[in-house]
Short mmCIF file of C-alpha atoms and ligand atoms in Angstrom, two decimals:
data_model
loop_
_atom_site.label_atom_id
_atom_site.label_comp_id
_atom_site.label_asym_id
_atom_site.label_seq_id
_atom_site.Cartn_x
_atom_site.Cartn_y
_atom_site.Cartn_z
CA UNK A 1 82.45 16.62 225.83
CA UNK A 2 80.58 15.57 228.21
CA UNK A 3 76.96 17.52 227.94
CA UNK A 4 75.50 18.97 231.20
CA UNK A 5 71.51 19.44 231.71
CA UNK A 6 70.94 22.03 234.57
CA UNK A 7 67.48 20.74 236.34
CA UNK A 8 65.48 22.57 238.32
CA UNK A 9 62.61 21.89 240.26
CA UNK A 10 64.04 18.94 242.86
CA UNK A 11 60.32 17.31 242.70
CA UNK A 12 58.91 14.07 240.14
CA UNK A 13 59.71 15.97 237.46
CA UNK A 14 63.13 17.18 237.89
CA UNK A 15 64.64 14.38 239.15
CA UNK A 16 63.05 11.35 236.93
CA UNK A 17 64.71 14.08 233.95
CA UNK A 18 68.64 13.80 235.74
CA UNK A 19 68.28 10.19 236.50
CA UNK A 20 67.22 9.13 232.39
CA UNK A 21 69.45 11.78 231.17
CA UNK A 22 72.37 10.40 233.17
CA UNK A 23 71.32 7.12 231.59
CA UNK A 24 71.82 8.45 228.03
CA UNK A 25 75.56 9.72 228.89
CA UNK A 26 74.97 13.36 230.06
CA UNK A 27 76.03 14.71 233.18
CA UNK A 28 72.47 16.46 234.76
CA UNK A 29 72.06 18.68 237.97
CA UNK A 30 69.00 19.31 239.74
CA UNK A 31 68.36 22.48 242.34
CA UNK A 32 65.63 22.61 244.56
CA UNK A 33 64.04 26.27 246.16
CA UNK A 34 63.61 24.28 249.17
CA UNK A 35 65.82 24.15 252.45
CA UNK A 36 65.45 20.60 253.12
CA UNK A 37 64.39 17.06 251.51
CA UNK A 38 61.35 17.04 250.51
CA UNK A 39 58.58 14.83 251.78
CA UNK A 40 55.28 15.00 253.43
CA UNK A 41 53.44 16.40 250.72
CA UNK A 42 51.23 13.50 251.72
CA UNK A 43 48.47 13.08 248.97
CA UNK A 44 47.86 10.42 247.18
CA UNK A 45 49.01 9.16 243.80
CA UNK A 46 47.57 6.58 241.17
CA UNK A 47 50.02 5.03 238.98
CA UNK A 48 49.56 3.70 235.94
CA UNK A 49 51.61 0.85 233.73
CA UNK A 50 53.37 3.80 231.96
CA UNK A 51 55.39 5.27 235.63
CA UNK A 52 55.96 1.14 236.47
CA UNK A 53 57.94 0.97 233.23
CA UNK A 54 59.78 4.37 233.74
CA UNK A 55 60.38 3.78 237.37
CA UNK A 56 62.25 0.82 236.35
CA UNK A 57 64.19 2.20 233.58
CA UNK A 58 65.35 5.58 235.05
CA UNK A 59 66.50 2.97 237.51
CA UNK A 60 63.77 3.93 240.88
CA UNK A 61 62.65 0.58 240.68
CA UNK A 62 59.19 0.04 241.74
CA UNK A 63 59.31 -2.19 245.12
CA UNK A 64 57.05 -1.90 247.92
CA UNK A 65 55.77 1.20 245.45
CA UNK A 66 51.49 1.11 246.98
CA UNK A 67 48.42 -0.34 248.13
CA UNK A 68 47.00 -2.88 245.61
CA UNK A 69 43.22 -2.17 245.15
CA UNK A 70 40.71 -4.50 242.84
CA UNK A 71 37.49 -2.89 242.57
CA UNK A 72 35.42 0.80 242.07
CA UNK A 73 32.31 1.22 244.02
CA UNK A 74 29.73 4.24 244.21
CA UNK A 75 27.77 5.06 247.08
CA UNK A 76 24.42 6.51 247.50
CA UNK A 77 24.60 9.09 250.31
CA UNK A 78 23.16 5.78 252.57
CA UNK A 79 26.19 4.14 252.07
CA UNK A 80 24.84 1.04 249.95
CA UNK A 81 27.14 0.59 246.48
CA UNK A 82 25.23 1.29 243.81
CA UNK A 83 27.71 0.91 241.29
CA UNK A 84 30.69 -1.51 240.90
CA UNK A 85 33.63 -1.94 238.86
CA UNK A 86 36.54 -4.12 238.25
CA UNK A 87 39.43 -1.43 238.25
CA UNK A 88 43.14 -2.90 239.40
CA UNK A 89 45.59 -0.23 240.44
CA UNK A 90 48.67 0.32 242.84
CA UNK A 91 47.39 3.01 245.12
CA UNK A 92 50.73 4.81 245.42
CA UNK A 93 51.84 8.23 247.93
CA UNK A 94 53.41 11.47 246.30
CA UNK A 95 56.38 10.48 248.86
CA UNK A 96 56.98 7.16 248.25
CA UNK A 97 57.91 8.29 244.43
CA UNK A 98 59.72 11.01 245.77
CA UNK A 99 61.35 9.24 247.90
CA UNK A 100 62.61 5.89 245.15
CA UNK A 101 63.86 8.85 242.52
CA UNK A 102 65.49 10.60 244.59
CA UNK A 103 67.80 7.63 246.01
CA UNK A 104 69.18 7.22 242.91
CA UNK A 105 70.91 10.74 242.45
CA UNK A 106 74.14 10.53 243.68
CA UNK A 107 76.00 11.95 245.84
CA UNK A 108 76.65 15.95 245.29
CA UNK A 109 74.20 16.30 241.89
CA UNK A 110 71.25 17.42 243.86
CA UNK A 111 70.88 20.56 245.06
CA UNK A 112 68.38 22.80 247.69
CA UNK A 113 68.38 26.02 249.04
CA UNK A 114 68.83 26.91 245.47
CA UNK A 115 65.81 29.08 243.56
CA UNK A 116 66.55 29.93 240.10
CA UNK A 117 65.58 34.06 239.54
CA UNK A 118 67.08 34.40 236.22
CA UNK A 119 68.37 32.82 233.57
CA UNK A 120 70.00 33.78 230.11
CA UNK A 121 70.78 31.11 226.93
CA UNK A 122 72.46 31.38 223.11
CA UNK A 123 73.10 29.39 220.22
CA UNK A 124 74.83 27.13 222.78
CA UNK A 125 73.32 26.43 225.99
CA UNK A 126 72.34 28.79 229.53
CA UNK A 127 73.55 29.76 232.04
CA UNK A 128 70.84 30.16 234.92
CA UNK A 129 71.32 32.36 238.62
CA UNK A 130 69.88 31.41 241.85
CA UNK A 131 68.78 33.97 244.28
CA UNK A 132 71.70 32.63 246.60
CA UNK A 133 74.34 34.08 243.80
CA UNK A 134 75.02 31.25 242.38
CA UNK A 135 74.90 30.96 238.63
CA UNK A 136 75.64 27.62 236.93
CA UNK A 137 76.46 26.58 233.18
CA UNK A 138 74.99 23.67 230.73
CA UNK A 139 73.81 22.95 227.48
CA UNK A 140 70.43 22.39 228.32
CA UNK A 141 67.94 24.06 230.91
CA UNK A 142 65.09 21.73 231.90
CA UNK A 143 62.60 23.31 233.49
CA UNK A 144 60.71 20.79 236.26
CA UNK A 145 59.27 23.91 238.59
CA UNK A 146 55.93 23.18 238.86
CA UNK A 147 52.66 24.59 238.16
CA UNK A 148 54.28 28.61 238.89
CA UNK A 149 56.88 28.05 237.21
CA UNK A 150 59.59 30.83 237.08
CA UNK A 151 60.98 29.78 233.61
CA UNK A 152 57.61 29.64 232.44
CA UNK A 153 56.05 32.73 233.60
CA UNK A 154 59.54 34.29 232.31
CA UNK A 155 59.69 32.76 228.71
CA UNK A 156 55.73 32.98 228.31
CA UNK A 157 53.90 35.52 230.58
CA UNK A 158 50.35 35.41 229.28
CA UNK A 159 49.86 32.04 230.50
CA UNK A 160 48.46 31.87 233.55
CA UNK A 161 46.03 29.43 235.67
CA UNK A 162 42.53 29.74 234.47
CA UNK A 163 39.95 28.68 237.52
CA UNK A 164 37.69 25.78 236.61
CA UNK A 165 35.28 26.91 239.18
CA UNK A 166 35.63 24.24 241.91
CA UNK A 167 38.14 23.10 244.94
CA UNK A 168 39.41 20.23 246.56
CA UNK A 169 39.29 19.32 249.37
CA UNK A 170 41.94 17.10 250.18
CA UNK A 171 42.93 14.88 253.54
CA UNK A 172 45.01 11.80 254.85
CA UNK A 173 43.84 9.94 257.75
CA UNK A 174 45.34 7.00 259.30
CA UNK A 175 43.58 3.80 258.92
CA UNK A 176 43.93 2.58 262.81
CA UNK A 177 41.70 5.53 263.08
CA UNK A 178 39.14 3.98 261.26
CA UNK A 179 35.86 2.68 263.03
CA UNK A 180 35.72 -0.84 262.15
CA UNK A 181 32.17 -0.31 259.67
CA UNK A 182 33.80 2.48 257.61
CA UNK A 183 37.00 0.43 257.58
CA UNK A 184 34.74 -2.27 255.90
CA UNK A 185 33.13 0.32 253.64
CA UNK A 186 35.66 1.74 252.05
CA UNK A 187 39.52 0.47 252.30
CA UNK A 188 40.91 -1.52 249.70
CA UNK A 189 38.54 0.34 246.74
CA UNK A 190 38.69 3.07 245.30
CA UNK A 191 35.24 4.63 246.29
CA UNK A 192 32.83 7.27 244.88
CA UNK A 193 30.61 9.86 245.97
CA UNK A 194 28.17 12.13 243.25
CA UNK A 195 26.19 14.65 244.15
CA UNK A 196 25.17 18.22 242.17
CA UNK A 197 28.22 20.30 242.94
CA UNK A 198 30.23 17.91 244.75
CA UNK A 199 32.45 15.04 244.10
CA UNK A 200 34.05 12.76 247.10
CA UNK A 201 36.63 9.76 246.14
CA UNK A 202 38.57 8.03 248.33
CA UNK A 203 41.33 5.68 248.02
CA UNK A 204 43.79 3.38 249.83
CA UNK A 205 47.89 5.02 250.27
CA UNK A 206 50.75 3.64 252.29
CA UNK A 207 51.53 4.56 256.07
CA UNK A 208 54.03 6.65 257.09
CA UNK A 209 57.40 6.02 255.74
CA UNK A 210 55.68 4.09 253.37
CA UNK A 211 53.92 0.60 255.42
CA UNK A 212 52.24 -1.28 253.71
CA UNK A 213 51.17 -3.47 257.05
CA UNK A 214 47.45 -3.48 256.95
CA UNK A 215 46.52 -1.56 260.25
CA UNK A 216 49.33 1.47 259.93
CA UNK A 217 47.87 2.44 256.19
CA UNK A 218 46.47 5.70 255.52
CA UNK A 219 42.98 6.18 253.46
CA UNK A 220 43.52 9.75 250.48
CA UNK A 221 40.31 11.83 251.48
CA UNK A 222 39.39 13.99 248.28
CA UNK A 223 36.12 16.35 248.32
CA UNK A 224 35.34 18.51 245.28
CA UNK A 225 33.22 21.15 245.11
CA UNK A 226 31.78 23.86 243.51
CA UNK A 227 32.39 27.19 245.11
CA UNK A 228 31.97 30.57 243.02
CA UNK A 229 34.70 32.87 242.65
CA UNK A 230 33.87 35.58 244.68
CA UNK A 231 33.48 32.35 247.98
CA UNK A 232 36.60 31.52 246.67
CA UNK A 233 38.42 34.74 247.28
CA UNK A 234 36.89 35.03 250.95
CA UNK A 235 37.58 30.82 251.71
CA UNK A 236 41.29 32.28 250.18
CA UNK A 237 41.71 35.20 252.58
CA UNK A 238 43.41 34.55 256.04
CA UNK A 239 42.30 35.81 259.36
CA UNK A 240 43.79 39.06 259.11
CA UNK A 241 42.64 39.82 255.97
CA UNK A 242 45.25 39.45 252.88
CA UNK A 243 43.82 37.29 250.37
CA UNK A 244 46.19 34.49 248.60
CA UNK A 245 46.34 34.46 245.55
CA UNK A 246 46.18 31.16 243.23
CA UNK A 247 46.10 28.77 246.58
CA UNK A 248 46.22 29.58 250.50
CA UNK A 249 49.19 27.86 252.82
CA UNK A 250 47.15 25.07 254.74
CA UNK A 251 48.35 26.54 258.40
CA UNK A 252 46.57 30.38 257.11
CA UNK A 253 42.83 28.55 256.23
CA UNK A 254 40.36 29.99 258.51
CA UNK A 255 38.79 27.44 261.17
CA UNK A 256 35.19 29.59 260.48
CA UNK A 257 36.33 28.17 256.21
CA UNK A 258 37.04 24.36 257.67
CA UNK A 259 33.94 23.99 260.30
CA UNK A 260 30.98 25.45 257.32
CA UNK A 261 33.41 22.61 254.95
CA UNK A 262 32.39 20.34 258.03
CA UNK A 263 28.56 20.96 258.48
CA UNK A 264 28.36 21.41 254.29
CA UNK A 265 29.63 17.94 254.59
CA UNK A 266 26.66 16.77 257.45
CA UNK A 267 23.71 17.53 254.40
CA UNK A 268 24.61 15.11 252.26
CA UNK A 269 27.71 12.90 251.86
CA UNK A 270 27.69 9.10 251.42
CA UNK A 271 27.57 7.87 255.51
CA UNK A 272 31.05 5.86 254.94
CA UNK A 273 32.93 8.44 253.38
CA UNK A 274 31.61 10.72 255.92
CA UNK A 275 32.66 9.16 258.19
CA UNK A 276 36.03 9.18 257.24
CA UNK A 277 35.96 12.96 256.82
CA UNK A 278 35.09 13.07 261.16
CA UNK A 279 38.39 11.28 261.85
CA UNK A 280 39.95 13.89 259.85
CA UNK A 281 42.52 15.93 262.04
CA UNK A 282 43.36 18.99 258.91
CA UNK A 283 41.82 19.25 256.07
CA UNK A 284 43.06 21.86 253.31
CA UNK A 285 41.69 23.19 250.06
CA UNK A 286 43.26 23.54 246.93
CA UNK A 287 41.00 25.78 244.08
CA UNK A 288 41.12 23.85 240.76
CA UNK A 289 42.56 25.50 237.74
CA UNK A 290 44.15 24.50 234.70
CA UNK A 291 46.95 25.88 232.62
CA UNK A 292 48.53 24.77 229.37
CA UNK A 293 51.67 26.39 227.99
CA UNK A 294 51.78 26.90 224.14
CA UNK A 295 54.75 25.13 223.67
CA UNK A 296 57.61 23.09 226.12
CA UNK A 297 60.67 23.65 224.27
CA UNK A 298 62.25 27.72 223.88
CA UNK A 299 66.12 27.16 222.74
CA UNK A 300 67.82 25.35 225.00
CA UNK A 301 64.46 25.15 227.46
CA UNK A 302 62.63 22.35 227.77
CA UNK A 303 59.37 23.17 230.38
CA UNK A 304 58.36 19.91 232.04
CA UNK A 305 55.66 18.30 234.10
CA UNK A 306 53.08 20.49 235.64
CA UNK A 307 55.33 23.82 234.54
CA UNK A 308 54.35 23.18 231.07
CA UNK A 309 50.64 21.39 231.70
CA UNK A 310 48.74 21.11 234.78
CA UNK A 311 45.33 18.11 233.66
CA UNK A 312 42.29 18.21 237.02
CA UNK A 313 43.02 15.97 239.24
CA UNK A 314 39.99 13.79 237.81
CA UNK A 315 42.99 12.35 235.56
CA UNK A 316 44.97 11.66 238.31
CA UNK A 317 48.04 11.51 235.63
CA UNK A 318 50.53 14.50 236.59
CA UNK A 319 52.97 12.58 237.79
CA UNK A 320 52.50 9.50 235.20
CA UNK A 321 52.85 13.04 232.64
CA UNK A 322 55.47 14.38 234.46
CA UNK A 323 57.87 10.98 234.33
CA UNK A 324 56.98 10.65 230.86
CA UNK A 325 58.15 14.07 229.44
CA UNK A 326 61.69 13.32 231.00
CA UNK A 327 61.59 10.36 229.23
CA UNK A 328 60.63 11.69 226.29
CA UNK A 329 63.37 14.90 226.87
CA UNK A 330 65.66 12.17 227.61
CA UNK A 331 64.71 10.00 224.46
CA UNK A 332 64.86 12.36 222.16
CA UNK A 333 67.97 14.35 223.21
CA UNK A 334 70.05 10.79 222.87
CA UNK A 335 68.92 10.69 219.31
CA UNK A 336 69.54 13.77 217.99
CA UNK A 337 73.70 13.36 218.87
CA UNK A 338 74.69 16.64 218.71
CA UNK A 339 71.77 18.63 217.82
CA UNK A 340 70.44 19.66 220.98
CA UNK A 341 67.83 21.95 219.16
CA UNK A 342 66.54 19.46 217.20
CA UNK A 343 65.84 17.03 220.13
CA UNK A 344 64.24 19.44 221.86
CA UNK A 345 62.23 20.06 219.07
CA UNK A 346 61.46 16.24 218.73
CA UNK A 347 60.25 16.07 222.19
CA UNK A 348 58.02 19.09 221.73
CA UNK A 349 56.54 17.95 219.15
CA UNK A 350 55.45 14.22 221.01
CA UNK A 351 54.71 15.71 224.08
CA UNK A 352 52.71 18.86 223.58
CA UNK A 353 49.64 16.98 221.93
CA UNK A 354 49.69 14.69 225.06
CA UNK A 355 49.69 17.90 227.43
CA UNK A 356 46.93 19.36 225.26
CA UNK A 357 45.45 15.86 226.16
CA UNK A 358 45.60 15.54 230.11
CA UNK A 359 43.96 19.00 230.49
CA UNK A 360 40.94 18.03 227.42
CA UNK A 361 39.94 14.85 229.64
CA UNK A 362 40.29 17.38 233.03
CA UNK A 363 38.38 19.46 231.78
CA UNK A 364 35.60 17.02 230.36
CA UNK A 365 35.55 14.71 233.85
CA UNK A 366 34.97 17.77 235.87
CA UNK A 367 32.67 19.94 233.61
CA UNK A 368 29.68 17.96 236.32
CA UNK A 369 31.81 20.32 238.85
CA UNK A 370 31.41 23.80 237.54
CA UNK A 371 28.46 26.12 238.32
CA UNK A 372 26.75 25.32 234.94
CA UNK A 373 27.59 21.83 235.10
CA UNK A 374 26.24 21.50 238.58
CA UNK A 375 23.06 23.47 237.75
CA UNK A 376 22.77 20.64 233.85
CA UNK A 377 22.51 18.17 236.81
CA UNK A 378 20.62 19.74 239.31
CA UNK A 379 18.40 16.76 239.62
CA UNK A 380 20.75 14.41 239.91
CA UNK A 381 24.06 12.72 237.55
CA UNK A 382 22.32 10.72 234.99
CA UNK A 383 23.77 6.64 234.99
CA UNK A 384 25.75 7.23 232.33
CA UNK A 385 27.59 10.30 233.89
CA UNK A 386 28.20 7.62 236.66
CA UNK A 387 29.69 5.54 234.38
CA UNK A 388 31.82 7.69 232.90
CA UNK A 389 33.61 8.60 235.91
CA UNK A 390 33.99 5.16 237.16
CA UNK A 391 35.18 4.03 233.96
CA UNK A 392 37.49 7.45 233.54
CA UNK A 393 38.51 8.78 236.86
CA UNK A 394 42.54 8.62 236.73
CA UNK A 395 42.52 6.28 234.43
CA UNK A 396 44.58 6.75 231.06
CA UNK A 397 43.10 4.26 228.33
CA UNK A 398 42.57 7.65 226.38
CA UNK A 399 45.81 8.56 226.44
CA UNK A 400 46.53 4.23 225.04
CA UNK A 401 42.72 4.92 222.50
CA UNK A 402 44.89 7.98 220.66
CA UNK A 403 47.73 6.03 220.13
CA UNK A 404 46.00 3.50 218.48
CA UNK A 405 44.36 6.01 216.71
CA UNK A 406 47.45 7.81 215.66
CA UNK A 407 48.69 4.29 214.40
CA UNK A 408 46.25 3.53 211.92
CA UNK A 409 46.41 7.03 210.36
CA UNK A 410 49.97 6.05 210.06
CA UNK A 411 48.83 2.77 208.13
CA UNK A 412 50.82 0.51 211.31
C1 FAD B 501 44.35 16.82 245.02
C2 FAD B 501 45.70 16.62 243.79
C3 FAD B 501 45.85 15.04 243.76
C4 FAD B 501 46.56 14.57 242.21
N1 FAD B 501 46.30 13.62 241.94
C5 FAD B 501 47.36 12.73 241.04
C6 FAD B 501 47.26 11.36 240.66
O1 FAD B 501 46.45 10.90 241.49
N2 FAD B 501 48.20 10.89 239.96
C7 FAD B 501 49.41 11.96 239.56
O2 FAD B 501 50.05 10.75 238.91
N3 FAD B 501 49.53 12.82 240.13
C8 FAD B 501 48.22 13.74 240.99
N4 FAD B 501 48.47 14.84 241.69
C9 FAD B 501 48.80 16.01 240.16
C10 FAD B 501 50.49 15.69 240.82
O3 FAD B 501 51.04 16.02 242.37
C11 FAD B 501 51.59 16.69 240.06
O4 FAD B 501 51.85 16.30 239.09
C12 FAD B 501 53.24 16.41 240.27
O5 FAD B 501 53.36 16.77 241.68
C13 FAD B 501 54.39 17.34 239.62
O6 FAD B 501 55.62 16.89 239.51
P1 FAD B 501 56.71 18.44 239.37
O7 FAD B 501 57.62 17.99 240.01
O8 FAD B 501 55.91 19.15 237.41
O9 FAD B 501 55.98 19.31 240.01
P2 FAD B 501 55.78 19.59 241.63
O10 FAD B 501 55.89 18.69 242.06
O11 FAD B 501 54.95 21.07 241.06
O12 FAD B 501 57.56 20.25 241.50
C14 FAD B 501 58.19 21.77 241.29
C15 FAD B 501 59.51 21.26 242.43
O13 FAD B 501 60.32 23.05 242.15
C16 FAD B 501 60.07 23.66 242.89
N5 FAD B 501 61.09 25.21 242.55
C17 FAD B 501 59.42 25.81 242.22
N6 FAD B 501 60.68 26.93 241.80
C18 FAD B 501 61.74 26.29 241.81
C19 FAD B 501 62.49 27.98 241.68
N7 FAD B 501 62.76 28.62 241.29
N8 FAD B 501 63.72 27.33 241.35
C20 FAD B 501 64.02 25.99 242.33
N9 FAD B 501 62.83 25.41 242.08
C21 FAD B 501 61.65 25.27 242.18
C22 FAD B 501 58.93 23.52 244.39
O14 FAD B 501 59.81 23.08 245.35
C23 FAD B 501 58.80 21.83 243.67
O15 FAD B 501 59.66 21.13 244.75
C24 FAD B 501 47.69 14.90 241.84
C25 FAD B 501 47.66 17.33 242.20
C26 FAD B 501 46.46 17.06 243.53
C27 FAD B 501 46.56 19.12 242.96
#
């Protein structure tokens, strides 16, 4: 009999899981809490070769994936390039990936407005309850419900996000809004600026509706900044005095918090990136957290993507990791035939070490940004560290080094 997966979470990881499981002969339905098609999350996403392979394998393809850049540069305050590294990459956007993976879901298999509120499982399968009263039964539940996963919270409530000691301000600006000098300095490059307690990164991404034409693209701007917990509580408090746990919805960030950010930038930021910030119409911040689940398989339930592990954005691997979790799950389940439990165990064995590595690498790359790190680099970010950040930010080489090591250990 055809087996059925209930996939909860209709973002990147859930879409890949459903598409790849179907290719292995499973039936898969995706249930998403939000009641309208997901779009407009706007974030720039760095792609990696593994993601391109999975896009092809899932049927989503890589057509017009994003903007090709070939170089990374590090600015000083005046905007002089003080370091340069050749590093070809395709920079895409969350919207584009969502769109590619969404359109391969067959009619009637993607269900909006389904908020999981509970589940039961036994040796034969799962029953999943949604807020609207619907109950769906299947052979496996794939929890792709993100960083705040309800499934994970029910299974392992002790696993909670750990604040990393800094926040990220994010925005996307229109290419056409950049003045010619700024455009020449920053566009078609992956640009960095480093100061004690600060990291500013910018790169081009596709424009609205995935427009890749020069002049129609956008520029992704991010600024990591050390913020102690007391100040964070204030930043997470809206104008009515309500403090939001974990993160604050962008429209509720107080104007004085945004103004302080802009004022601070004037005091130190590299001129080309400051000029980008001047064109920013709305910026929002997210506190940076680490999150690692002790397990990814719980009987007939798989946790994948951000629901299982969240590495800090420096690793630039969230989407690739979610897609690779989905692929490993589909492969393991297919290889285990009727033994779904065995397939889930094999999936966990393969992917949990990767999740741990991604979280550890994110910590390593961001260590200079927490209060202790900022104090330790009070006299400036030394050249060795600058080189390391240019080489290892949003790079997946550390995962391949692991594979090579493992193969050596196995005598391959
Ligand atoms: C600043 C920043 C920069 C980033 N840069 C990169 C980058 O360069 N490269 C990269 O690969 N990644 C990057 N990421 C990470 C990337 O965006 C995430 O890793 C990725 O979106 C995770 O996908 P996901 O499907 O696992 O979870 P999510 O995208 O969080 O999706 C979870 C989905 O589940 C739904 N859901 C939640 N609860 C329920 C429920 N109870 N019932 C039904 N549905 C539910 C949600 O509505 C949501 O649609 C970045 C993240 C940040 C914050």
